[in-house]
XYZ file of C-alpha atoms in Angstrom:
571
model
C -23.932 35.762 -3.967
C -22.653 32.074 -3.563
C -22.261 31.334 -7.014
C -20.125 35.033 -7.682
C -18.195 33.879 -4.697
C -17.265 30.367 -6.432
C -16.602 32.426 -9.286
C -13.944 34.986 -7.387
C -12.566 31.665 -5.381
C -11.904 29.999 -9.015
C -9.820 33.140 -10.463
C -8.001 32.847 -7.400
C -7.096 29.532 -7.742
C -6.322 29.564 -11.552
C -4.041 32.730 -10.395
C -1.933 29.519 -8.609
C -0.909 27.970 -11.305
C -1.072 30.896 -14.090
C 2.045 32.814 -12.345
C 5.358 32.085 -14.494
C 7.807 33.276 -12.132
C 6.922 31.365 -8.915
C 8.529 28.316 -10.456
C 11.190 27.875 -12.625
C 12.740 24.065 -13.218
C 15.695 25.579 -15.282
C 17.244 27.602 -12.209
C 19.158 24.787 -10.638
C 21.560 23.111 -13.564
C 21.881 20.165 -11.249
C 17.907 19.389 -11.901
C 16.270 17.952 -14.968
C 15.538 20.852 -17.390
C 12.095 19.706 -19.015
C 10.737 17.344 -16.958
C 8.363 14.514 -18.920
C 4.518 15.144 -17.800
C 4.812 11.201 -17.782
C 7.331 10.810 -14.731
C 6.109 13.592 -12.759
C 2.319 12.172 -12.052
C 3.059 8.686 -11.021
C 4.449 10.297 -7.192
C 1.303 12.786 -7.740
C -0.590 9.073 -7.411
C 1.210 7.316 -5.003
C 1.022 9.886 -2.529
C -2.457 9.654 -2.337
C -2.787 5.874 -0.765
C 0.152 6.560 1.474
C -0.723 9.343 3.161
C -4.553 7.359 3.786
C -2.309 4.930 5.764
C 0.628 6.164 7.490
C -1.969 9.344 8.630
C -4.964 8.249 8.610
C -4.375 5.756 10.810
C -5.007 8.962 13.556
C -8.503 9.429 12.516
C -8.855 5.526 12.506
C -8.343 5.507 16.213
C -10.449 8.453 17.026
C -13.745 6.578 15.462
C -12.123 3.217 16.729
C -11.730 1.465 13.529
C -8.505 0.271 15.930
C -7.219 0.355 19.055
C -3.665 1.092 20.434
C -1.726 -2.227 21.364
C 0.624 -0.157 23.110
C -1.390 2.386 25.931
C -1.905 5.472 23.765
C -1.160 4.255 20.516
C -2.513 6.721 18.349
C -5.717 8.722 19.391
C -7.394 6.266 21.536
C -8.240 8.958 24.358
C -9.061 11.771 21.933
C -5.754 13.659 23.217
C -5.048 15.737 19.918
C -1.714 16.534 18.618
C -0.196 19.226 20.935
C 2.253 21.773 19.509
C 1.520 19.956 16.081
C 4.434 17.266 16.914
C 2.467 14.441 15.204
C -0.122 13.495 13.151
C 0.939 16.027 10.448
C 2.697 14.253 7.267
C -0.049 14.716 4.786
C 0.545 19.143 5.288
C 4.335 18.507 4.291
C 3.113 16.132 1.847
C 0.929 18.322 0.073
C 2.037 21.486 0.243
C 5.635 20.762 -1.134
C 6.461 17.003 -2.454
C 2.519 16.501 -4.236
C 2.120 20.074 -4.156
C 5.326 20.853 -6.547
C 4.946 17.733 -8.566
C 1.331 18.936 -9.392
C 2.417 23.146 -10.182
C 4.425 21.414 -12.503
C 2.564 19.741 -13.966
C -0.088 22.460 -14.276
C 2.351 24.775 -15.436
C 3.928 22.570 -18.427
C 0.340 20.909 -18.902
C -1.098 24.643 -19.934
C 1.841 25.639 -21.602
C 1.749 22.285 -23.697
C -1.757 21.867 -23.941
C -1.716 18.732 -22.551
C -4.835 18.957 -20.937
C -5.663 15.506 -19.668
C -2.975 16.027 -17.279
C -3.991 19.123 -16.559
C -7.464 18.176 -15.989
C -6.073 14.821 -13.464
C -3.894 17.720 -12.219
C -6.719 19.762 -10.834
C -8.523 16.493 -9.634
C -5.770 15.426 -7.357
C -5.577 18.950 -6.118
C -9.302 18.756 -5.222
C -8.626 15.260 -3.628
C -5.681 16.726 -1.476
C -7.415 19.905 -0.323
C -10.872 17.884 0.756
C -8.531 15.916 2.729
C -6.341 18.394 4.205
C -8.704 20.833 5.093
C -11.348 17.748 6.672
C -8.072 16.726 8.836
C -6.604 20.380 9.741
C -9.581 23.091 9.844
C -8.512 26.099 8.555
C -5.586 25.707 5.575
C -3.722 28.228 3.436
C -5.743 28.378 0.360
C -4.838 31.778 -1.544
C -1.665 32.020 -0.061
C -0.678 29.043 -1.022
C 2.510 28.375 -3.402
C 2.617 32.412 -4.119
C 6.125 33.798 -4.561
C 8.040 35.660 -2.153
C 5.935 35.319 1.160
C 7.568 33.897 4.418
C 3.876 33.557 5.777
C 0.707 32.289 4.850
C -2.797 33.342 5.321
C -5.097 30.570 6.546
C -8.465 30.806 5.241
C -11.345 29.625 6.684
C -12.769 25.895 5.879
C -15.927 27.113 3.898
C -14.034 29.128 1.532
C -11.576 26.385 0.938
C -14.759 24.231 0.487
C -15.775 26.910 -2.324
C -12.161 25.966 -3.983
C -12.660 22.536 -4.228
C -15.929 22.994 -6.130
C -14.189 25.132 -8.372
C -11.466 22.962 -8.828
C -13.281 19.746 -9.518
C -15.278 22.418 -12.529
C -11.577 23.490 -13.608
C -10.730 19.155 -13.484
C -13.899 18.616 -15.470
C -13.339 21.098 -17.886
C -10.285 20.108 -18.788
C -10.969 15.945 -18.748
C -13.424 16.380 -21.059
C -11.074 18.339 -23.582
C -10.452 16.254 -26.969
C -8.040 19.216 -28.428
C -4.527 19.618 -28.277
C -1.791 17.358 -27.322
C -4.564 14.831 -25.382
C -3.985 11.499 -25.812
C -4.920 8.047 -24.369
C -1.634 5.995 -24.890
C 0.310 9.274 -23.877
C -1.469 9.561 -20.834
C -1.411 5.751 -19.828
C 2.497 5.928 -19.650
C 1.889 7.919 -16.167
C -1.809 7.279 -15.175
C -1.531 3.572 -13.623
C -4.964 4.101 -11.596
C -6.924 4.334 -15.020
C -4.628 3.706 -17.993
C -5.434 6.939 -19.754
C -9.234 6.563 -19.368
C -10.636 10.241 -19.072
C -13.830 8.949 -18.794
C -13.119 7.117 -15.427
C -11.504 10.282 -14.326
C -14.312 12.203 -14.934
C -16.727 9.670 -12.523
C -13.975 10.029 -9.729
C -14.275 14.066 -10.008
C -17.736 13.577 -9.488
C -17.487 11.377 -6.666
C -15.321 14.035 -5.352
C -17.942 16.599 -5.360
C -20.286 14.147 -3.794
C -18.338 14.025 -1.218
C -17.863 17.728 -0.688
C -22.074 18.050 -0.555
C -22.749 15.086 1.403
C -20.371 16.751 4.014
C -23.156 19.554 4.260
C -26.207 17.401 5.816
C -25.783 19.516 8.815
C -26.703 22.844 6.882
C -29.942 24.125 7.702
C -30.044 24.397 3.695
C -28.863 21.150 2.639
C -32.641 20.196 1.384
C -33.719 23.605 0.375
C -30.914 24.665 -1.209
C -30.645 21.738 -3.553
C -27.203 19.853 -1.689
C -28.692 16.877 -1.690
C -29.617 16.776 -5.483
C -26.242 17.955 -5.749
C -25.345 14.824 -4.051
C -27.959 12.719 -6.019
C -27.143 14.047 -9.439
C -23.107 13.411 -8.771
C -23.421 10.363 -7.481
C -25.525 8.935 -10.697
C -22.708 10.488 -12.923
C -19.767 8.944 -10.784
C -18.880 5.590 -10.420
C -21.540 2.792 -11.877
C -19.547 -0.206 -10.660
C -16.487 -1.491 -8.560
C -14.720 -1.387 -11.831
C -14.715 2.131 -11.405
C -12.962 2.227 -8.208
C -9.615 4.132 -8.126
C -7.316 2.072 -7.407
C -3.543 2.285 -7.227
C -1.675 -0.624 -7.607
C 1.585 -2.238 -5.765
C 4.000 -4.562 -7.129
C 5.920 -4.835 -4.075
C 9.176 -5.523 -4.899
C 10.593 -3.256 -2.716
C 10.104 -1.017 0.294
C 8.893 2.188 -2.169
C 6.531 0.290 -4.377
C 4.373 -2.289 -1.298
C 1.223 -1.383 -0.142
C 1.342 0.660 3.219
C -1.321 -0.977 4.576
C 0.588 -4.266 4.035
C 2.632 -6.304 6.758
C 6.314 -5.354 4.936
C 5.639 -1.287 6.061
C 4.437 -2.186 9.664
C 2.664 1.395 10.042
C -0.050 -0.961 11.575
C 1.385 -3.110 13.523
C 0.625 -1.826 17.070
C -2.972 -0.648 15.982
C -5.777 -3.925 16.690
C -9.334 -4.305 15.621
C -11.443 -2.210 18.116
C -14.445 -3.975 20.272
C -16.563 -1.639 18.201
C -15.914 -2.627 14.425
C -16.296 -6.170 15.901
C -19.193 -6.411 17.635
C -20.610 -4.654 14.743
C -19.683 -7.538 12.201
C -20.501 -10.233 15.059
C -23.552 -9.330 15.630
C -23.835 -8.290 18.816
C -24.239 -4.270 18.036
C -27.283 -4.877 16.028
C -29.270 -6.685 18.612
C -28.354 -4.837 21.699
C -29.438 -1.996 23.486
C -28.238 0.956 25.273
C -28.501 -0.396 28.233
C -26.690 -3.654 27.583
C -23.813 -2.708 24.690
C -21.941 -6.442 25.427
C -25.695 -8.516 24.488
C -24.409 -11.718 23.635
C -24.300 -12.188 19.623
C -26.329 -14.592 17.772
C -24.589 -16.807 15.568
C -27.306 -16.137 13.054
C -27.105 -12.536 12.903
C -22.670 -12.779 12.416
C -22.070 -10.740 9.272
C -20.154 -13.607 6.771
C -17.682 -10.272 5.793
C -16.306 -10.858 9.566
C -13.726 -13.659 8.126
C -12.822 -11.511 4.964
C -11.928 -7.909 7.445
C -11.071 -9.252 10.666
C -8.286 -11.590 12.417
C -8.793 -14.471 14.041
C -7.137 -15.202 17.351
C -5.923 -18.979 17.751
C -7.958 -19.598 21.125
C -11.685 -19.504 19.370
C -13.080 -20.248 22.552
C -12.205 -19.033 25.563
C -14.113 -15.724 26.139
C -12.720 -12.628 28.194
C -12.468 -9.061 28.050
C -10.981 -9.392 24.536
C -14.104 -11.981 23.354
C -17.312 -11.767 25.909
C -18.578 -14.293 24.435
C -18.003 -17.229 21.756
C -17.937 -15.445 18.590
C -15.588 -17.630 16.481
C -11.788 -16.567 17.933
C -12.655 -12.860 16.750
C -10.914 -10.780 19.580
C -10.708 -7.230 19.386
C -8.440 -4.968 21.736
C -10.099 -3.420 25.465
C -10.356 0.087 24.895
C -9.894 1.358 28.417
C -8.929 4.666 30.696
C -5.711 4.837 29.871
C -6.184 3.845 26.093
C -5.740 0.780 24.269
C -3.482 -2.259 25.686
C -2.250 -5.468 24.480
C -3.791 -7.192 27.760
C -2.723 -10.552 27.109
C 0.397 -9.872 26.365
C 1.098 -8.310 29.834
C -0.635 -11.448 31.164
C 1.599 -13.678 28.974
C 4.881 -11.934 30.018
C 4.144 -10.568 33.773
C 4.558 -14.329 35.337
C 7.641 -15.329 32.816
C 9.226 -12.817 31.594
C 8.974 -14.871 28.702
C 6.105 -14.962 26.206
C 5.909 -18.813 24.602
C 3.761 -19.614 22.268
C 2.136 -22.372 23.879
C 1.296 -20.061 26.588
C -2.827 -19.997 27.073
C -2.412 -16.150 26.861
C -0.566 -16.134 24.055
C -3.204 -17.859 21.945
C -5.957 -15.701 23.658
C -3.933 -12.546 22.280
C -5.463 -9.902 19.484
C -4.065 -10.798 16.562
C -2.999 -8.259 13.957
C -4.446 -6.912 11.228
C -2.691 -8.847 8.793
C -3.913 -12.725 9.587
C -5.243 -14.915 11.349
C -3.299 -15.671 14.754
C 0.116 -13.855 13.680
C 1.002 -11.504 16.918
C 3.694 -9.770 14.965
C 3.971 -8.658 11.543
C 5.859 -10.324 8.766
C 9.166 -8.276 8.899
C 10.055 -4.788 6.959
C 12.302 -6.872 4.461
C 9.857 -9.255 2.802
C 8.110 -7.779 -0.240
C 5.872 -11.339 -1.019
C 2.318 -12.193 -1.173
C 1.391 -11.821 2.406
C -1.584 -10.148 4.278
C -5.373 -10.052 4.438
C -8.324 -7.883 3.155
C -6.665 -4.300 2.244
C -3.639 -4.946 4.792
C -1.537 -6.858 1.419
C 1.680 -5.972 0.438
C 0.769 -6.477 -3.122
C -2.633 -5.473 -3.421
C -4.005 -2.163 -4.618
C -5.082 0.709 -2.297
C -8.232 2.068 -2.757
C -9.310 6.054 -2.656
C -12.893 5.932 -3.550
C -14.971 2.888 -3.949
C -18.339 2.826 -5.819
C -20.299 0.912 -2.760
C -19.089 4.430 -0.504
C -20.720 6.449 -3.379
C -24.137 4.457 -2.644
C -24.187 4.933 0.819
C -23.576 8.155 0.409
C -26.331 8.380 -2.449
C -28.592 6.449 0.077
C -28.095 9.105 2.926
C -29.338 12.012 0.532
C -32.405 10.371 -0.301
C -33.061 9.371 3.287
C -33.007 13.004 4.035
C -35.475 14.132 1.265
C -37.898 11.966 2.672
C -37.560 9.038 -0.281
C -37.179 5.605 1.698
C -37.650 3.354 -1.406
C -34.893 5.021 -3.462
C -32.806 5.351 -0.221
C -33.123 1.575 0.356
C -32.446 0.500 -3.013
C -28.379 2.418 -2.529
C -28.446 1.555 1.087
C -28.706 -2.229 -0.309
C -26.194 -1.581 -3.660
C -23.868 -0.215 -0.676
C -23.986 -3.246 1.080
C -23.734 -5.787 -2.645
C -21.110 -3.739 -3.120
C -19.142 -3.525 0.058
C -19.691 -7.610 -0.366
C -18.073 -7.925 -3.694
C -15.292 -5.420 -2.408
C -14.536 -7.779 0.369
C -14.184 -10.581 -1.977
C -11.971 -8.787 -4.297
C -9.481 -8.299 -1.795
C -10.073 -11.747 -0.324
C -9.331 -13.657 -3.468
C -6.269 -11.446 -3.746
C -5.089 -12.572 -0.694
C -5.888 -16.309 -1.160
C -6.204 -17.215 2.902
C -9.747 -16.097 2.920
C -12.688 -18.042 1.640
C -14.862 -15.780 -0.871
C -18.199 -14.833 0.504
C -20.967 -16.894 -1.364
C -24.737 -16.083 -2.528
C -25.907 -17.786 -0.125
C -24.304 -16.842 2.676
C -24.901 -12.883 1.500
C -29.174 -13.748 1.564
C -28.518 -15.237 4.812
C -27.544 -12.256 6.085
C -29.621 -10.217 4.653
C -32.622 -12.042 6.529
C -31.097 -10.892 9.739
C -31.621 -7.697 11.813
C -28.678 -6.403 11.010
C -29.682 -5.326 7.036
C -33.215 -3.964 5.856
C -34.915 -5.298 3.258
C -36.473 -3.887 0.512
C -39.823 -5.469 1.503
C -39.736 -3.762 4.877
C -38.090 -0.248 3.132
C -40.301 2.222 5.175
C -38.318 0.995 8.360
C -34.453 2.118 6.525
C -33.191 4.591 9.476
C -30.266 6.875 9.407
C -28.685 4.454 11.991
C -28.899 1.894 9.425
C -27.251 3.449 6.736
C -24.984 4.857 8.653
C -23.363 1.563 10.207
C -23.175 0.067 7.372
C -21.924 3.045 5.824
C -19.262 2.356 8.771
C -18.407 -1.746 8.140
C -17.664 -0.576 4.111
C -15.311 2.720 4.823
C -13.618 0.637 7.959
C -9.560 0.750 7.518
C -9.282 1.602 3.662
C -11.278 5.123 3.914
C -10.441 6.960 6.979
C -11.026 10.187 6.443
C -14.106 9.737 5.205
C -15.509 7.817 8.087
C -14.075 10.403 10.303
C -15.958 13.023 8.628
C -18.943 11.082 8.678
C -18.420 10.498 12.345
C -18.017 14.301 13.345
C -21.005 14.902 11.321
C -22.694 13.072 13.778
C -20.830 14.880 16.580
C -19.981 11.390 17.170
C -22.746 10.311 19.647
C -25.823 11.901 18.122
C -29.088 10.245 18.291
C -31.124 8.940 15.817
C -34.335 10.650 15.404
C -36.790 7.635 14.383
C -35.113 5.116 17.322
C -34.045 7.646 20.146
C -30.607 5.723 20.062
C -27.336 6.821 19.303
C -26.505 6.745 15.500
C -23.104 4.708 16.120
C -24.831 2.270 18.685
C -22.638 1.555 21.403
C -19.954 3.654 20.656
C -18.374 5.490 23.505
C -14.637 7.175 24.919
C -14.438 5.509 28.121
C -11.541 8.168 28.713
C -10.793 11.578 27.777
C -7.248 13.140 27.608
C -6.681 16.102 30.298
C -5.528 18.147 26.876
C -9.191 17.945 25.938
C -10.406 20.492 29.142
C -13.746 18.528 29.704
C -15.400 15.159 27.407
C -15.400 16.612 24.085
C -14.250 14.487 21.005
C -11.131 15.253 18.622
C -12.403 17.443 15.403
C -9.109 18.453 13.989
C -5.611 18.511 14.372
C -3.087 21.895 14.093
C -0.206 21.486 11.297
C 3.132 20.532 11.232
C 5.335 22.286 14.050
C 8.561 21.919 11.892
C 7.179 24.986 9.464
C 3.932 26.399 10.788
C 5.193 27.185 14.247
C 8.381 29.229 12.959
C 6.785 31.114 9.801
C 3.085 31.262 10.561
C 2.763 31.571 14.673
C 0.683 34.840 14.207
C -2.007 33.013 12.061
C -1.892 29.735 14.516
C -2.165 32.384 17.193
C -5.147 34.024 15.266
C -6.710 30.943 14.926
C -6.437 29.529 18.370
C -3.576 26.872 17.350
C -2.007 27.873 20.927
C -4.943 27.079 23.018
C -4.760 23.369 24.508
C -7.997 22.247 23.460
C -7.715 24.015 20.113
C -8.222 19.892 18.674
C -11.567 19.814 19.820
C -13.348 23.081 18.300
C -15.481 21.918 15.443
C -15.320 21.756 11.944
C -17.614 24.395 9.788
C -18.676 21.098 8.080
C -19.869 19.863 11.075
C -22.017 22.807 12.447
C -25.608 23.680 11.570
């Protein structure tokens, strides 16, 4: 029955783009009449890296990757998005501006035979329906882009799950196409993640559907009915190194073309480093306990990547709320009842009404993301070298990175019972997640590259497993570190990993929580009790006027609608 209902989900979606009469480019004289393949992928691309930052930066609050430096900045107290007034770009996004780019380019692709475009075509449609159903729930999926309807049907998440699957087959079926008008050097005018490499393409549409399985752990199935080989067997055919990684780059000489997770687009300049991400890389997380969460770190135990992801305050010494104790100057912003706060900036200012720089406060302050001891960002209008770790103006964003692909590989043999073969990803996760950080780091040129040495240090701490000791790898494990590699640069997917866990599950093998220490001090009164954010409802400016009978149908209306929980998520 499952694989005739992939089968019936994949007619459906070929229906999408097989239509001629949905679409025509000719109708307005005003527009370009035959659009070039070439100059309609590159937005298809770009899209993809700005949407992970200027919404994703939502989910990035709700698993406290950062903190609001401004109360409520973001989702710091789980309070959801009522009446779908926020948090809902990546729906406009995808269902017109990427959507139309890519029914072109599916419609002229097939008609031309052009079917590497095709092929990258289908993969980005995967990508953008993983993502959008993940972030909204339930998502028009057969409705969607049809002709002459002023609503749309929203179907529920595990059939839209079925139509990735059968859009990564339709993506892979067409990559691997030598026939008709394919072409490298044709292809390399508009593909600037991969030059034209169909081979590279075809490893990211199998990390794709790794993805999709290793959402599934929560399946009463997920052994039995083979998921996690799935997950095994597209992992091993995905990405083999960080040379792999997909990767869109910024030249940043203007506002269009910088990175926006760079300084110059200040979408994260109110957001801070959260207590938990650093206490994680400080050490302190990995040798506490429940009942003590703020255990003093050991200097031995600091993870060296703290210096290449984190920013350093200029007062390295004087411990508070921000710093309990003597970690190096690396602050991280108070999560507290009424969400996050810039604390000593109110401390700074309350006395003065001034905040100067030589003021202790001032030089006790979070920095921000994008260096060391910088309390504001470097200004909109400067397109130059500038930033740290992924937060450059000039450096490329990353969608999918080989060391996520190995953690991922290294939960699915976890939960077939093979410890050896999960510790040898859990430990390529962690080599990788290292080289990643010094990638960016020599990018950036502020940051001193993580040595050998330093890296074996580490690893003889309790904060990594070795291979010698494999039988003790736990979920927890994994799973952390699975956290410190997706932090900032992979939102979504740490979300989903997150809600998989229902956020404070426990551990079997240790009886703690899987996140250690992680906890919502506070709870929005939207949220009608202490439950966790699982979804968001989509954009009021269309949904609300066109579709109110299937937000209505789904429970859109209700207040705590942002709290029911994902199919993914449930057994």
């Amino acid at each position: 029955m499952r694989h005739w209902k992939k089968i019936l989900v994949f007619i459906a979606v070929t229906s999408l783009v097989s239509c001629k009469k949905y679409f025509d480019i000719n109708a307005d004289p005003a527009s370009p009449q035959n659009a070039d393949l070439a100059s309609i992928l590159p937005p298809v691309l770009a899209n993809s890296v700005f949407h992970l930052a200027v919404e994703g930066l939502n989910a990035s609050n709700l698993t406290q990757n950062f903190t609001g430096a401004t109360g409520n900045a973001g989702q710091d107290i789980h309070s959801g998005n009522p009446g779908g007034a926020s948090a809902t770009s990546f729906w406009r996004t995808f269902y017109t501006t990427q959507g139309v780019n890519i029914n072109l380019i599916l419609d002229k692709g097939l008609k031309e035979e052009n079917w590497d475009y095709v092929g990258i075509a289908y993969a980005m449609r995967a990508w953008g329906f993983q993502q959008l159903t993940d972030y909204f729930g339930d998502v028009p999926f057969y409705d969607a882009w049809q002709p002459n309807k002023a609503s749309f049907r929203y179907d529920p998440q595990e059939l839209v799950y079925n139509g990735i699957d059968s859009l990564c087959r339709s993506a892979l079926f067409y990559l691997s196409r030598t026939d008709g008008k394919v072409s490298t050097s044709t292809l390399s005018r508009a593909d600037f993640v991969y030059k034209g490499d169909r081979a590279k393409w075809i490893k990211f549409v199998y990390g794709l559907l790794a993805r999709r399985y290793n959402r599934l752990t929560n399946k009463s199935n997920y052994v039995s009915d083979g998921y996690a080989d799935s997950v095994i067997k597209f992992v091993g055919l995905s990405f083999e190194t960080m040379a792999d990684n997909f990767q869109v780059a910024y030249p940043s000489t203007k506002n269009d073309d910088t990175n926006p997770f760079g300084p110059a687009r200040s979408n994260f300049n109110t957001l801070k480093q959260s207590r938990f991400i650093t206490q994680l890389l400080d050490g302190t997380i990995f040798v506490s306990t429940p009942a003590n969460p703020t255990a003093p770190s050991i200097p031995s135990n600091r993870d060296p990547r703290l210096r290449g992801l984190l920013a350093l305050s200029a007062d390295t010494v004087s411990t508070t709320a921000s710093m309990p104790v003597a970690n190096g100057g690396y602050r991280f912003n108070v999560l507290t009842q009424t969400g996050g706060g810039d604390f000593e900036s109110i401390a700074a200012i309350a006395p003065n009404a001034t905040f100067p720089i030589g003021n202790p406060a001032y030089r006790r302050r979070v920095s921000t993301v994008y260096a060391d001891s910088l309390p504001a960002n470097t200004g909109s209008a400067l397109f130059v070298k500038s930033g740290r770790y992924v937060f450059q103006n000039t450096a490329p964003g990353t969608l999918m990175a080989h060391h996520e692909l190995q953690f991922i590989l290294a939960e699915a043999w976890l939960r077939k019972g093979n410890k050896q073969l999960a510790q040898a990803a859990y430990e390529r996760g962690v080599d990788g997640h290292f080289d990643f950080v010094n990638f960016y780091s020599n990018l950036a040129g502020n940051t001193l590259p993580i040595t050998i040495a330093q890296r074996n240090l580490y690893k003889s701490t309790p904060a990594f497993k070795t291979s010698a000791n494999f039988n003790a790898l736990t979920l927890t494990d994994i799973m952390l570190q699975k956290y410190i590699g997706d932090w900032a640069w992979n939102p979504y997917e740490s979300w989903s990993d997150v809600r998989r866990y229902h956020y404070f599950d426990l551990d079997a093998e240790t009886g703690d929580q899987i996140y250690k220490t992680f906890m919502v001090p506070f709870y929005s009164t939207n949220n009608l009790g202490p439950k966790p954010v699982y979804r968001f409802l989509p954009t009021f400016n269309s949904e609300f006027d066109w579709n109110e009978q299937e937000i209505r149908r789904i429970g859109g209306f209700n207040t705590d609608y942002h709290t029911y929980e994902m199919w993914f998520s449930q057994p």
